[in-house]
Short mmCIF file of C-alpha atoms and ligand atoms in Angstrom, two decimals:
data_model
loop_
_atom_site.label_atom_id
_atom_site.label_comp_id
_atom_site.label_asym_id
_atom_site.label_seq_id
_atom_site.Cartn_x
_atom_site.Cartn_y
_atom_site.Cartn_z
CA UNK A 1 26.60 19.93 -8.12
CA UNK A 2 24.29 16.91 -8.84
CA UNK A 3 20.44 16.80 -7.44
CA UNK A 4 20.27 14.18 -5.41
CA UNK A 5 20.14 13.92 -1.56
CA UNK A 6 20.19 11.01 0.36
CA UNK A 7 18.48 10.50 3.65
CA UNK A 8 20.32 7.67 6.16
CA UNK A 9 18.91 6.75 9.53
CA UNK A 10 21.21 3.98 10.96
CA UNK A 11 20.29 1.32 13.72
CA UNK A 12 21.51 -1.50 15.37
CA UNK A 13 20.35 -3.63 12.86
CA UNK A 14 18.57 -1.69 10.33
CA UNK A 15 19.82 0.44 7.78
CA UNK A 16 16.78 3.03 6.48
CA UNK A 17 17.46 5.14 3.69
CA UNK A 18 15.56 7.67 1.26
CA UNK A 19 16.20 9.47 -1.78
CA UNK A 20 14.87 13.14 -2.49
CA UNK A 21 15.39 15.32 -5.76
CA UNK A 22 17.00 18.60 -4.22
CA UNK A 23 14.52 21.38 -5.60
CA UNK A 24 13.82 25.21 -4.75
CA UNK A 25 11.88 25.40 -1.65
CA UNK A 26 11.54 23.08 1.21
CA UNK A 27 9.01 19.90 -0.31
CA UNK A 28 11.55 17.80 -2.22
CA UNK A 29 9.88 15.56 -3.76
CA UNK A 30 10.61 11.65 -2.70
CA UNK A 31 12.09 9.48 -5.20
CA UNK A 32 12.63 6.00 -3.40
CA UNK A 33 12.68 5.18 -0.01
CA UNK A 34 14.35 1.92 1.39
CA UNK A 35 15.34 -0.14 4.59
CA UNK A 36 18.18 -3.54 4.85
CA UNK A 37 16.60 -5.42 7.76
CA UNK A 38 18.55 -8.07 10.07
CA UNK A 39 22.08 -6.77 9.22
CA UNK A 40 24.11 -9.07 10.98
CA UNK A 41 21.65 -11.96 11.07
CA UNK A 42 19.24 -12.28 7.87
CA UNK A 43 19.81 -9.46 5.63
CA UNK A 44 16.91 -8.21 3.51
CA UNK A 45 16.21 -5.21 1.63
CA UNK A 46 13.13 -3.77 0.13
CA UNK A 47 12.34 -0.42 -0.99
CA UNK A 48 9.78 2.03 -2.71
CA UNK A 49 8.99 4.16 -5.26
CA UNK A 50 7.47 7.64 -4.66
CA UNK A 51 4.29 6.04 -5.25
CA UNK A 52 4.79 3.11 -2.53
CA UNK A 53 5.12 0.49 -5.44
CA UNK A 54 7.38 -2.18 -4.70
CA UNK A 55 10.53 -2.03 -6.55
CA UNK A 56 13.14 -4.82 -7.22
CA UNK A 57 15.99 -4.97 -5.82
CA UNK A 58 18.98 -7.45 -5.38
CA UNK A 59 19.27 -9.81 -2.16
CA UNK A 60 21.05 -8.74 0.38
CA UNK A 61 23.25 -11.55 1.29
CA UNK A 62 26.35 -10.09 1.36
CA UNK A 63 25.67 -7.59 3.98
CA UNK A 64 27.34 -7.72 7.28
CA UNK A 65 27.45 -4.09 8.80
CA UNK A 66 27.24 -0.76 8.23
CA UNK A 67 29.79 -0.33 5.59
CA UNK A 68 28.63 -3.55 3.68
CA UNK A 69 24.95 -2.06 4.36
CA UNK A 70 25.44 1.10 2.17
CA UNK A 71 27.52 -0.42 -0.01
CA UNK A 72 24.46 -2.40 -0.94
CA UNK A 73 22.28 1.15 -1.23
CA UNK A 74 25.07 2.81 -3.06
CA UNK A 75 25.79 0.45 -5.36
CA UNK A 76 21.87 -0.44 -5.99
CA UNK A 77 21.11 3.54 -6.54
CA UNK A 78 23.81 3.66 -8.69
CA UNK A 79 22.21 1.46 -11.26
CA UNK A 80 18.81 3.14 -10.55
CA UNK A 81 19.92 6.61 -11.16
CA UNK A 82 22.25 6.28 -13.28
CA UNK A 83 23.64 9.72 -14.28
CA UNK A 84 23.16 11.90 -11.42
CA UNK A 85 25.26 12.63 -8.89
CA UNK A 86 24.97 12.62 -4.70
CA UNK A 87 25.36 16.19 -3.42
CA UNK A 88 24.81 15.50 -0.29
CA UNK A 89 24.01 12.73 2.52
CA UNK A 90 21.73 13.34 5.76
CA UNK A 91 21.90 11.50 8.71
CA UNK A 92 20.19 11.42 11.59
CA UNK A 93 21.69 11.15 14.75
CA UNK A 94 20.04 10.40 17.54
CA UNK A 95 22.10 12.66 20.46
CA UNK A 96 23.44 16.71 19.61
CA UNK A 97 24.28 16.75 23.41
CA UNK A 98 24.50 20.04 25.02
CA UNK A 99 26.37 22.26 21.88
CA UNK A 100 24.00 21.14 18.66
CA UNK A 101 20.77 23.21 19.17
CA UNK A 102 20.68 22.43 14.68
CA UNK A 103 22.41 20.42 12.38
CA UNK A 104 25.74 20.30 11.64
CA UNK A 105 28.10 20.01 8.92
CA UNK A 106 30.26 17.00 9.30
CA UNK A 107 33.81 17.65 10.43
CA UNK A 108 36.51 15.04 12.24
CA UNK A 109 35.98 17.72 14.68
CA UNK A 110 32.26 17.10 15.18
CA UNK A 111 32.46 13.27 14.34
CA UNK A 112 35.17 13.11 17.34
CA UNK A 113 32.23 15.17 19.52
CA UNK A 114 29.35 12.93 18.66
CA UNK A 115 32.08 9.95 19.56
CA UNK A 116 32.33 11.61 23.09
CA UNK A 117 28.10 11.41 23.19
CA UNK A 118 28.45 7.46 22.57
CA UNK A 119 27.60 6.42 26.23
CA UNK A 120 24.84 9.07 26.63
CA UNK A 121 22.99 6.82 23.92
CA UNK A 122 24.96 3.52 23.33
CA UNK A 123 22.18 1.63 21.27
CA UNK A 124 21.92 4.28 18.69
CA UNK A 125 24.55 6.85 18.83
CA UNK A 126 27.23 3.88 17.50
CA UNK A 127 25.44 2.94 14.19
CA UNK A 128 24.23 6.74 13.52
CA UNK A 129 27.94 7.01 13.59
CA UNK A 130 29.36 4.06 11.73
CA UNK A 131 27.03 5.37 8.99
CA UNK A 132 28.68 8.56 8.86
CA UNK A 133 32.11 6.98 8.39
CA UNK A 134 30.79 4.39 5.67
CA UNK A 135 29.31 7.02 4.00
CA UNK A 136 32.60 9.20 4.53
CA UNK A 137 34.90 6.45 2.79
CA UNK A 138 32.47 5.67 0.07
CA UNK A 139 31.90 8.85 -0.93
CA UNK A 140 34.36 10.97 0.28
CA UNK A 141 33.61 14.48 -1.70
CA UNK A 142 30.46 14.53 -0.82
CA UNK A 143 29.24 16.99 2.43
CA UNK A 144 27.77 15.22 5.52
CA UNK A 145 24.88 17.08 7.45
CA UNK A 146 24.12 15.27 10.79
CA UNK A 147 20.42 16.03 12.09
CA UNK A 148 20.07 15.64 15.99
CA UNK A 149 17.02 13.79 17.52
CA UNK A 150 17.70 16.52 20.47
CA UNK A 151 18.41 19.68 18.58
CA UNK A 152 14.22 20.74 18.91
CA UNK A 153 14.01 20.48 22.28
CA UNK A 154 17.21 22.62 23.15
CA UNK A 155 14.27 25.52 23.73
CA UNK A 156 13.10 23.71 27.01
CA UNK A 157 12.97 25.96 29.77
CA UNK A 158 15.71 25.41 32.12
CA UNK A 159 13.64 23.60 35.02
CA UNK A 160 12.25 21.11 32.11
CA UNK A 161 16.11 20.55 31.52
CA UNK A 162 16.85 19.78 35.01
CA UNK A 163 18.13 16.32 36.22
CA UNK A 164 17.59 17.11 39.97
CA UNK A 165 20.69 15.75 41.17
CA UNK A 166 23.47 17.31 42.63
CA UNK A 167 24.67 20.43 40.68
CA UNK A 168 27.73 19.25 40.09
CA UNK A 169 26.53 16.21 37.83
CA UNK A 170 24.97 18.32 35.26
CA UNK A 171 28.46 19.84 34.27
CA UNK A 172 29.16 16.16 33.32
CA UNK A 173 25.96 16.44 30.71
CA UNK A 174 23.16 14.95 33.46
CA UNK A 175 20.73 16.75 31.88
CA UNK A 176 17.15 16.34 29.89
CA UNK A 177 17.51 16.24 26.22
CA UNK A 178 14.31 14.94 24.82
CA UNK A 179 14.06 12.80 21.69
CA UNK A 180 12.03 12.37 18.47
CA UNK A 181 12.87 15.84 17.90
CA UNK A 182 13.29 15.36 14.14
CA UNK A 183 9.02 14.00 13.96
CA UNK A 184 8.51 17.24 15.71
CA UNK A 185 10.05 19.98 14.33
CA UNK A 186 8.40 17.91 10.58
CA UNK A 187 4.97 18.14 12.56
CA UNK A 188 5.64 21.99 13.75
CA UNK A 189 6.56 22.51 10.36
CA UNK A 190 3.32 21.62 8.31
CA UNK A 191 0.84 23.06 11.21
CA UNK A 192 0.20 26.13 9.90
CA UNK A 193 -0.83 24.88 6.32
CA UNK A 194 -2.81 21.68 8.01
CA UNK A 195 -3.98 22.89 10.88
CA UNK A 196 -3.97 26.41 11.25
CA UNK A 197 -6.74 26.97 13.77
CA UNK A 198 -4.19 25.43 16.65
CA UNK A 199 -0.60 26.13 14.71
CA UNK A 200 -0.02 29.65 17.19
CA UNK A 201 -1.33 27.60 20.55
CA UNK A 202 -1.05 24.81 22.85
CA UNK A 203 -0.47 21.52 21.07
CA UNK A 204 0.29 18.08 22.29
CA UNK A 205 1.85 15.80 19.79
CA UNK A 206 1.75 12.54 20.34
CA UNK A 207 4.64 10.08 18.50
CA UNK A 208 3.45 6.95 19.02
CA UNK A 209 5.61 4.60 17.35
CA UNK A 210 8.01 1.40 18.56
CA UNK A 211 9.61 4.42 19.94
CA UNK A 212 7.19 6.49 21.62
CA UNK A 213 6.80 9.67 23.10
CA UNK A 214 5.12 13.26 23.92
CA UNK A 215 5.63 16.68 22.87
CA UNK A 216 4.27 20.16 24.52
CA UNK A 217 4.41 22.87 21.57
CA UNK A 218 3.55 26.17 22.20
CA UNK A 219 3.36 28.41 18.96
CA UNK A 220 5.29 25.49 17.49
CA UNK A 221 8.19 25.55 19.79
CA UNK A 222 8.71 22.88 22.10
CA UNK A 223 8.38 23.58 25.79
CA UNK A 224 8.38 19.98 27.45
CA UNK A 225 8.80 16.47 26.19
CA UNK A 226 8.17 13.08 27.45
CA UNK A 227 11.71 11.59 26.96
CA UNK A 228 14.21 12.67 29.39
CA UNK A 229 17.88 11.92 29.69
CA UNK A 230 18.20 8.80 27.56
CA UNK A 231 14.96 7.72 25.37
CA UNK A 232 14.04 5.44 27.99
CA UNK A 233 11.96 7.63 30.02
CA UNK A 234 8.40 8.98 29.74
CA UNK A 235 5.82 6.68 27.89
CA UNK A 236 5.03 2.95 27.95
CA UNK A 237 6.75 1.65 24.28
CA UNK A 238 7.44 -1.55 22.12
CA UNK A 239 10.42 -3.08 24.35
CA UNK A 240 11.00 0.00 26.87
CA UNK A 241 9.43 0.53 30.15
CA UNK A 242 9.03 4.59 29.74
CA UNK A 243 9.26 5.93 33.49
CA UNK A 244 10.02 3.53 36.03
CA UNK A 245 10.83 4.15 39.67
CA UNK A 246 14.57 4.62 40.12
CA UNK A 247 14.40 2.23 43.02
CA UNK A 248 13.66 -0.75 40.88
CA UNK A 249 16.98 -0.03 39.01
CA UNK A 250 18.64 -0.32 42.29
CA UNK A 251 17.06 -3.46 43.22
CA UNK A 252 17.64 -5.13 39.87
CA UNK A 253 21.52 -4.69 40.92
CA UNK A 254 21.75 -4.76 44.50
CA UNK A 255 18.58 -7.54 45.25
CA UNK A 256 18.80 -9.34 41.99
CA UNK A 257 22.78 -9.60 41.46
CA UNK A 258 22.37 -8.67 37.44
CA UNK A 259 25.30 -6.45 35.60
CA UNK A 260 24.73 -3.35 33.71
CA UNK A 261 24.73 -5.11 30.63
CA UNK A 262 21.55 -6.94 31.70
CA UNK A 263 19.84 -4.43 33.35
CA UNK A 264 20.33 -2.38 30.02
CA UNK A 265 18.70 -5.56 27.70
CA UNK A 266 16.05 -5.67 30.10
CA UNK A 267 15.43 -1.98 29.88
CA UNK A 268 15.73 -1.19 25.92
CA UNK A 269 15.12 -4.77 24.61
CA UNK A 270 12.59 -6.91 27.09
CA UNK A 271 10.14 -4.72 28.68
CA UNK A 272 7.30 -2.29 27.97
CA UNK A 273 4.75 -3.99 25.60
CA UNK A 274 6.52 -6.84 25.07
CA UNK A 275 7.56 -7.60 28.26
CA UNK A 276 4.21 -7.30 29.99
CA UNK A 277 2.56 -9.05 27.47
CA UNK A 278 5.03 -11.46 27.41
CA UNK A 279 3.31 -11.84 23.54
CA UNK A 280 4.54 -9.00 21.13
CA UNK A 281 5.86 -5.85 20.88
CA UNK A 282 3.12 -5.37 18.09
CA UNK A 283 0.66 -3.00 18.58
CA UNK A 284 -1.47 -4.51 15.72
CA UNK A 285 -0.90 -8.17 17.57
CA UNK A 286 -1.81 -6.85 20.77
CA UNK A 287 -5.08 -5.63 19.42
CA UNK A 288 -5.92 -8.65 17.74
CA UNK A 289 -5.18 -10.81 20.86
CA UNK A 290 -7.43 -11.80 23.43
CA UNK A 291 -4.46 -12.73 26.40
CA UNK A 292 -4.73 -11.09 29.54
CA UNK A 293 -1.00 -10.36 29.09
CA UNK A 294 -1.62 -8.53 25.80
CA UNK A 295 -5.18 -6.72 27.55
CA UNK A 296 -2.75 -5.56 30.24
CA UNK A 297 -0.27 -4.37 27.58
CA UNK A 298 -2.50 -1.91 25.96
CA UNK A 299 -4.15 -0.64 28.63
CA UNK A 300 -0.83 0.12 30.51
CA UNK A 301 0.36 1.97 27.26
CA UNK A 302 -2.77 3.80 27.18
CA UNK A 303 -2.92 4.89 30.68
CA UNK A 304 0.83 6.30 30.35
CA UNK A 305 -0.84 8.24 27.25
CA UNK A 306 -3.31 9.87 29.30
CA UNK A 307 -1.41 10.22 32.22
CA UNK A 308 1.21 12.18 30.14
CA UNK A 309 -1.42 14.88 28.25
CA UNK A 310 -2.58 15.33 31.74
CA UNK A 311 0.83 16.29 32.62
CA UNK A 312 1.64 18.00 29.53
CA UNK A 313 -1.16 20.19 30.35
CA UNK A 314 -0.68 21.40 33.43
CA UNK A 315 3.15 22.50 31.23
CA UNK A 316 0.92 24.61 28.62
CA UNK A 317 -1.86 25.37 31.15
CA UNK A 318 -4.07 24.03 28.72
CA UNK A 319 -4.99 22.74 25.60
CA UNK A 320 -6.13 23.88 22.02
CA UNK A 321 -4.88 21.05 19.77
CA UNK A 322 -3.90 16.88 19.97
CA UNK A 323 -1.77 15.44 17.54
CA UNK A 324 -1.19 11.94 16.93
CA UNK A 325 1.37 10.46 14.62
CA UNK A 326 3.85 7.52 14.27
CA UNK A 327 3.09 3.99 13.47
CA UNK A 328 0.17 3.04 16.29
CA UNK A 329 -0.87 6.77 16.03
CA UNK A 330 -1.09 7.23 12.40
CA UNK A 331 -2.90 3.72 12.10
CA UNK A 332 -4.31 2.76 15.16
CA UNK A 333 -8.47 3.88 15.46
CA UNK A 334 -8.68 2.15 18.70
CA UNK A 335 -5.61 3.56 20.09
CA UNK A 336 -6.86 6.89 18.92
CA UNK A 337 -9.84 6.35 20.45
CA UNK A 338 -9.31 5.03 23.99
CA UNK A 339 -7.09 8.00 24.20
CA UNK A 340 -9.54 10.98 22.95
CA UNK A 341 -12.25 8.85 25.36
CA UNK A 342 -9.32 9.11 28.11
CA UNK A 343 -9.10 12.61 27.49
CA UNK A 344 -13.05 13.42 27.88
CA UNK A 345 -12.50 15.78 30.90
CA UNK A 346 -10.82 18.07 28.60
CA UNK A 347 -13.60 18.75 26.63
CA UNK A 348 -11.77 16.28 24.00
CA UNK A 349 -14.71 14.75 21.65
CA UNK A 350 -13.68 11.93 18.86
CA UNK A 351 -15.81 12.30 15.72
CA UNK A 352 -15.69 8.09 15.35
CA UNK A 353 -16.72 8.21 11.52
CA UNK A 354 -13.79 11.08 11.07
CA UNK A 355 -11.35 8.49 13.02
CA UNK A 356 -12.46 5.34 11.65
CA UNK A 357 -11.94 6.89 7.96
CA UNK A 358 -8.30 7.95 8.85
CA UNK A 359 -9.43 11.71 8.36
CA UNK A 360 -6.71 14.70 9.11
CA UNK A 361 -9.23 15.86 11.54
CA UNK A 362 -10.62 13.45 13.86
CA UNK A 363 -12.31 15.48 16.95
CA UNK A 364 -16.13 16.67 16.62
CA UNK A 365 -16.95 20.65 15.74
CA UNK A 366 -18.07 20.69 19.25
CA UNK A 367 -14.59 19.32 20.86
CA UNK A 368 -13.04 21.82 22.96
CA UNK A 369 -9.24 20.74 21.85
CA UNK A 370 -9.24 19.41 17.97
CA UNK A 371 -7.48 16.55 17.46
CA UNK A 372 -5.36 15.75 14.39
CA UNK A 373 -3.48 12.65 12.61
CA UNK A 374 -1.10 13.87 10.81
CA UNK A 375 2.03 11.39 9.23
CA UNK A 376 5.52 12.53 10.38
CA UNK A 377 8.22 12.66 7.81
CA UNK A 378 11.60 12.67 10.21
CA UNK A 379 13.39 11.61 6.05
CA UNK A 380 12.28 14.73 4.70
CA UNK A 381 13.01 17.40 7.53
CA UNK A 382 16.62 15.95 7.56
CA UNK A 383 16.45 16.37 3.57
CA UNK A 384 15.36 20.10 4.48
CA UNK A 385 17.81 20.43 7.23
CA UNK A 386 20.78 19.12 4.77
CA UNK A 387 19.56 21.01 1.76
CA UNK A 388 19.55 24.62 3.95
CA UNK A 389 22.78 23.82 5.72
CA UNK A 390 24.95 23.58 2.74
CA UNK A 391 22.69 26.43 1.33
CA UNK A 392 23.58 28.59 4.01
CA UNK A 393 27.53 27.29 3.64
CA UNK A 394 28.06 27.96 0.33
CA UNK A 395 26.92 31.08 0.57
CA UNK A 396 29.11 31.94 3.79
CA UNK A 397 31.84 30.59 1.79
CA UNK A 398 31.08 32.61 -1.12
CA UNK A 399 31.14 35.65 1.31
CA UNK A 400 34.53 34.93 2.27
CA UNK A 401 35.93 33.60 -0.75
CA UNK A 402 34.40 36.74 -2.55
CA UNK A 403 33.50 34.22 -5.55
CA UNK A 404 30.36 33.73 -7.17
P1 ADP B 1 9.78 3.04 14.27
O1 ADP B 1 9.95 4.06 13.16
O2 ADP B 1 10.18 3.53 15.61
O3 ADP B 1 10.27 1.67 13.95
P2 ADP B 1 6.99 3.23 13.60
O4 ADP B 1 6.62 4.64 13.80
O5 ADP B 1 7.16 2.72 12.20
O6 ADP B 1 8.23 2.85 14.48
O7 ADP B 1 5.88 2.35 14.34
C1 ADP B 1 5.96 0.96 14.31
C2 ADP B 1 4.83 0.39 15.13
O8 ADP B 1 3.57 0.88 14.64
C3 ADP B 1 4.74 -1.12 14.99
O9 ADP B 1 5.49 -1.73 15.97
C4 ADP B 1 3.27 -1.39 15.19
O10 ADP B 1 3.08 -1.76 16.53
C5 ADP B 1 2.57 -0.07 14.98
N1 ADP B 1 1.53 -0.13 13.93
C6 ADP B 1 1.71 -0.05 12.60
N2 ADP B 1 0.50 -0.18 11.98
C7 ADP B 1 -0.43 -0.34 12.95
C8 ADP B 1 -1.85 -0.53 12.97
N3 ADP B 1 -2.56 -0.58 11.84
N4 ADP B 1 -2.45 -0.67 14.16
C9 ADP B 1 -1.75 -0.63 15.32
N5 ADP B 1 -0.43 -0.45 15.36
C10 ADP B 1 0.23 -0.31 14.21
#
């Protein structure tokens, strides 16, 4: 068995990948990490070292999709690691459906089911898939492990599950899955060692990202989520509106004449920040700008926050801990802020020093909820996941072989 596990998390567009040294316990250490950009347009790749230095790499010219995508990775990691071996490759995938409540081993029986998921999540299920297969022909020995974005949230209660439409529908899958479960169950992971006071109780953690989204945990399981059905629901992000009434989906048909297919750019691609800004779906450029579009922008984004811990709340009947992480919520003081300041009835209190420094703990000794920032690390819990997986299968195996 070599030592190496690669990490793949496939988009439309992008192809990200990381590379961990497989090692007793569950902290593998990171050894490069890596993303092709504009696959299908303008190609480029760039990656890092463990220590975020820049490494060199060759241009990506001839990439064109998927399979030409991790050709490119394969063939680059080859040279870079020369003698050892892949023994495994973890992907994430965005949709489990009902069935996956953890990973799963890939088989042509569960690459046929995740096929069947395709229109539940037909922006992302597709590439997470077409990865799979690349991987599968380029490396065909080697054991799969796919990681569901919905496998964390299978614990929701079943009126948090509930698509309140006739009964009937949900036995064709209508139901709430949630998303981001992968930054979650990383975050859920490392609260006991950085945050033990709130680890056992009520937390709220907040992924705030292109993608973005809410999380109730309680004792580090998740109870409620903002994401609902598809990953278009709940929160205000980067290009998607979060909640909307469903009326205005009818109207967009019915009143406006447009097809599905437009309806569905509009709704993953043109709207949220970037559509009400009419600027950027850049947090950071949004911040910096001074438009009325880009004003309205944030503080639409940032009402949605605070609307949601409100609501997550009243699901935990309470609060003892906020956690933000993600892109804008990792990096963001004035998100950060207008948030905690939004959340002042709870007995929330920033410390501003703590926030502007980019401290793990943010909220003053005095704050009645403590509030965290803590950096998600969706590569490494599907290293974990992949690692444990084929852990746990070789050993079965074993049993039933009766080898060593
Ligand atoms: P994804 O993984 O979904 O692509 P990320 O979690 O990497 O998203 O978040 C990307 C977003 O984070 C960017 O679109 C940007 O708006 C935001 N971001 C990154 N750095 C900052 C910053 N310093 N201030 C505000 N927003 C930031």
């Amino acid at each position: 068995m070599g030592e190496l596990a690669l990490v793949l998390n496939s988009g439309s567009s992008s192809l990200k990948f990381a590379v961990f040294r497989a090692v007793a316990g569950d902290d593998w250490p990171l050894l490069v990490r890596g993303n092709i950009q504009g696959i299908g347009t303008a190609p480029q790749m760039s990656a890092h070292d463990q220590d975020g230095a820049a490494l060199s790499i060759p241009p990506a010219t001839q990439v064109r999709d998927a399979q030409s995508a991790l050709t490119h990775v394969l063939g680059w990691l080859r040279s870079r690691f020369a003698a050892a071996d892949l023994f495994a490759v973890g992907h994430r995938v965005v949709h489990g459906g009902p069935r996956h409540a953890g990973p799963a081993l890939v088989t042509p029986e569960v690459l046929s089911e995740l096929r069947a998921l395709v229109p539940f999540a037909p922006l992302h299920q597709p590439y997470n898939l077409a990865a799979i297969e690349a991987a599968a022909q380029q490396r065909p020995g080697v054991p799969q492990v796919a990681c569901f974005d919905t496998s964390f949230h299978r614990s929701l209660p079943a009126v948090a599950r509930l698509v309140p439409l006739p009964a009937a529908l949900g036995e064709k899958g209508l139901q709430r899955y949630g998303f981001h479960g992968l930054s979650y169950e990383y975050i859920a992971s490392v609260l006991p060692r950085v945050a033990p006071q709130i680890a056992a109780g009520r937390v709220i953690v907040a992924h705030l990202g292109s993608g973005a989204s809410m999380c109730a945990l309680r004792a580090g399981v998740s109870v409620e989520n903002s994401f609902g059905f598809t990953a278009l629901d709940g929160l205000c992000m980067g290009t998607r509106p979060g909640s909307v009434d469903p009326g205005v989906i009818l109207y967009l048909f019915q009143g406006l004449g447009m097809s599905a297919k437009e309806v569905e750019t509009l709704l993953y691609k043109k709207s949220g920040l970037l559509g009400i800004s009419g600027l950027s779906n850049d947090m950071r450029e949004l911040e910096r700008s001074e438009t009325a579009g880009a004003r309205l922008a944030v503080d639409y984004f940032l009402y949605r926050a605070a609307q949601e811990i409100g609501a997550l709340c009243a699901v935990l009947g309470g609060i003892d801990g906020l956690v933000f992480t993600a892109g804008i919520g990792e990096n963001s003081p004035y998100v950060r802020r207008r948030i905690c300041q939004a959340c002042a009835w709870l007995g929330i209190e920033l410390d501003e020093a703590a926030n502007q420094a980019g401290a793990t703990r943010i909220s003053t000794a005095a704050s009645a909820a403590s509030v965290w920032v803590i950096p998600t690390n969706e590569e490494l819990m599907i290293a974990r996941h992949t690692g444990r997986l084929l852990a746990a299968d070789g050993a079965a195996r074993r049993q039933r072989t009766g080898s060593p």
